[in-house]
Amino acid sequence: MTLPEGNSGEAGQSQSREQKLVEYLKRVTGDLVEAKERLAAVESAATQPLAVVGMSCRLPGGGDTPARYWQALQDGVDAMAEVPPDRWRAEDYYDPDPTKPGKAYTQRGGFLPDIAGWDAAFFGISPQEALRIDPQHRLLFELVWEALEDAGIPAESLKGTRTGVFLGLVDSRQYLQLEAEAEGVACVDDPYLTMGGSASAAAGRLAYQFDLRGPVMTVDTACSSSLVALDLAVASLRRGEVDHAIVCSSSAIIHPIYFVQFAKMGMLAPDGRAKVFDEAGNGYTLGEGGGAVILTRAADAGDRRVHALIRGSAVNSDGRSNGLTAPNKVAQIAVLRTALADSGLKPDEIDFLESQGTGSALGDAIEFGALLEVFGDRAADHPLLVGAVKANIGHLVASSGLASLIKAIQAVKHGEVPGNLHLTKPNPVVTLDGPVRPVQGNQPLPASPDAPRRAGISAFGWSGTNAHVIIEQAPPVEVVPTPEHDWQLLTLSAASEAGLVALATALADHLESTPDLVLADVAHTVQSGRAALRVRKALVCKDIADAVTQLRSEFSGTQAPAGKQALGFVPGGDWATGLAAAEPAFDADDPVASLGRLLPIAATGSAAEVAGRVDVVLAAEPGAGQVALRTDRPGWLATLGELWERGVPVTWPRAGQFVDLPTYPFQRTRFWPQYTPTPFVQETPVNAERFPRPDLRTSFLPPRTPTERTVTQAWEEHLGIEAIGVNDPFFELGGTSMIGVAVVSRLAKEFDVELTPASLFERPTPAQFAELLDSLTAEAPARPSAVDAQAARGARRRAMAQARKGAA
């Protein structure tokens, strides 16, 4: 049977449409699968862990390396001490009376032994410019260099790379104040002055010094600055914006105005002891120092040592709380939960938390309450351990977050948590045996057989910016034993002859104190993980004992020629004879031709161009490669070492593990104004402009008693208002907790009574506060407040919520 022609055409068209539909559906399905894969990749990148591959620190109590910092915490070191005499004379600025003009009621804090010294020559900076650079900024140079060495990343290898700098720094202007007092117009006329104190230039200098091309920024959110900087670095790495991120921070106590201001705000503990989570907590102590960490994506860490992983982070703000510096429990809870969500973790999967923990009884109570809200539903056998390092080293303001981070990294790495100092009688809201508990003494951090150890780190700024970071123990690495050859080449380099000697001494001390080190690992670390500086010495060593002997012997370095990029050396001498005995293919009578045959050597440019830059050209074939290490025979190693000393680039083999070694011994010179601050002069106060009383809901009622007149006068002076009525609420007039501390201190002194800042929150009008003062001076119980009970309770709740931040 034959179909009509028309029907046959319709069937063909139908088949064609079906084929097209099938092809279309295949294409759409393929696009959908590809879209899902791309979306999954984006989601994975947005939550991928980051690796901490390098870290450094300079902290009070001897914590000038992460290892020594950890040891100090395990030993329970309290780093608080009197102001060093080379800063200012403590007795000139001390007075136990908090209202004494120009004085602070404590002069104890956590100090570094030297913030004036700096190796300006190492970083190629002139003495005059070095003098003008803020000591906090100078410290950053050393911290970043040490962190890069800890990571095994030679600084020169980052030139031109997508490496970002994320700096946490509070622009305190202390050093500019010191310079202005010391030199007057002379410093103002110095063109280096403004840049030397610029917070933005501090981050820019680091990028300029190391020729980095990623994002560079300075973050100032007060106490949370360094963790906010870390959060920005995490986001930049996850977006693929950078390949490495340098997160660093520093702080210093340079001028006595710093102490005086914190004392006037009532934030410092009079006895110089931060009693975190303790009932006696009455403020923190100031500290100085800094730290740096080097981050990369965990997938890109390769065979580098990983100190810990960063699983997630979060930042938010308190918004409008009961005062600018007052904490917001709701915001703290939110930032904790957001960080957990970013990490993909549940609250019971966190083992340890390093708190903000300032030592303010009320501020600590708010933080502990937030922790209970988030972590309170935990099994009794798996409590959240809480630490507070500010009790050891003081409050480092911008750097406090990094100090907490490095402590937490060491805790998850070593599986131990140091105890909190000065915790004897806990704050009434703090439990020592509940699901959330401060650590009283050193104790193990249990490791789950199914999960790595994890820790959270909190930092809350008085700016209202809160940050929380969650870290995780680095995954275990299968350590392949390094084959131990008979001979190794140790390459030492420094910026000066003195630096080379100091480096050799430090390395010898370390090798003697760490006898289990493998010489091949030491050689690998100095060859591949250290910058090749100008003054060089290569040592051929048989074993650790031989290395120590040679490092302690007298030797001088070789000055590597500046600018020589091609390979060259002066033939002749004993090395040629020694190499001929070790390498049969080497002809001591014709060393240039012999080495040209033995080694793949590159020289940039033509033979004629190269000849003007080197002594002898071994090969002029561009792209032929660098000198390579081919054998461990001592004769060959000696020759290779001599070539390296002369500036020849060497391709080192990946034959070993990176190990902890001393970082560069900077040769510091003191850069500091020849000046000691003198006490502030008591001058006639300027008649400041008074502003009219704001429009309030309460009617104006003038003071009626002498006590009310004294209270309203104190408020008028501190708030700058012409007239205040006895029923005007302090906080509706624009008062804050900081001004409140000054007002309460003044009235306590005038009436010779004991008052706390909480009294102002509980009795926020002059009439109520005067009533309290009259009752205290009459040694009689305070009469009931004139306001109705419900309003009083509401005011008390709001006031206590703000006062809990107290000295935070």
JSON list of C-alpha atoms in Angstrom, two decimals, residues 53 151-152 298-306 477-478 524 528 653-659:
[
{"chain": "A", "resi": 53, "resn": "VAL", "atom": "CA", "xyz": [49.55, 28.99, 56.58]},
{"chain": "A", "resi": 151, "resn": "ALA", "atom": "CA", "xyz": [54.49, 30.29, 55.98]},
{"chain": "A", "resi": 152, "resn": "GLY", "atom": "CA", "xyz": [57.60, 29.41, 53.97]},
{"chain": "A", "resi": 298, "resn": "ALA", "atom": "CA", "xyz": [42.61, 25.48, 51.68]},
{"chain": "A", "resi": 299, "resn": "ALA", "atom": "CA", "xyz": [42.54, 23.86, 48.25]},
{"chain": "A", "resi": 300, "resn": "ASP", "atom": "CA", "xyz": [45.58, 25.96, 47.26]},
{"chain": "A", "resi": 301, "resn": "ALA", "atom": "CA", "xyz": [47.69, 25.33, 50.36]},
{"chain": "A", "resi": 302, "resn": "GLY", "atom": "CA", "xyz": [49.58, 22.49, 48.67]},
{"chain": "A", "resi": 303, "resn": "ASP", "atom": "CA", "xyz": [52.25, 20.97, 50.88]},
{"chain": "A", "resi": 304, "resn": "ARG", "atom": "CA", "xyz": [52.53, 24.01, 53.15]},
{"chain": "A", "resi": 305, "resn": "ARG", "atom": "CA", "xyz": [51.98, 23.66, 56.86]},
{"chain": "A", "resi": 306, "resn": "VAL", "atom": "CA", "xyz": [48.44, 24.63, 57.82]},
{"chain": "A", "resi": 477, "resn": "VAL", "atom": "CA", "xyz": [48.84, 15.36, 57.20]},
{"chain": "A", "resi": 478, "resn": "GLU", "atom": "CA", "xyz": [50.66, 12.15, 56.51]},
{"chain": "A", "resi": 524, "resn": "HIS", "atom": "CA", "xyz": [64.64, 22.75, 52.85]},
{"chain": "A", "resi": 528, "resn": "SER", "atom": "CA", "xyz": [62.77, 27.38, 49.83]},
{"chain": "A", "resi": 653, "resn": "PRO", "atom": "CA", "xyz": [64.37, 20.61, 45.25]},
{"chain": "A", "resi": 654, "resn": "ARG", "atom": "CA", "xyz": [61.19, 19.95, 47.25]},
{"chain": "A", "resi": 655, "resn": "ALA", "atom": "CA", "xyz": [63.08, 17.49, 49.40]},
{"chain": "A", "resi": 656, "resn": "GLY", "atom": "CA", "xyz": [61.88, 17.99, 52.94]},
{"chain": "A", "resi": 657, "resn": "GLN", "atom": "CA", "xyz": [59.20, 19.41, 55.24]},
{"chain": "A", "resi": 658, "resn": "PHE", "atom": "CA", "xyz": [58.83, 23.00, 56.42]},
{"chain": "A", "resi": 659, "resn": "VAL", "atom": "CA", "xyz": [59.76, 23.20, 60.12]}
]
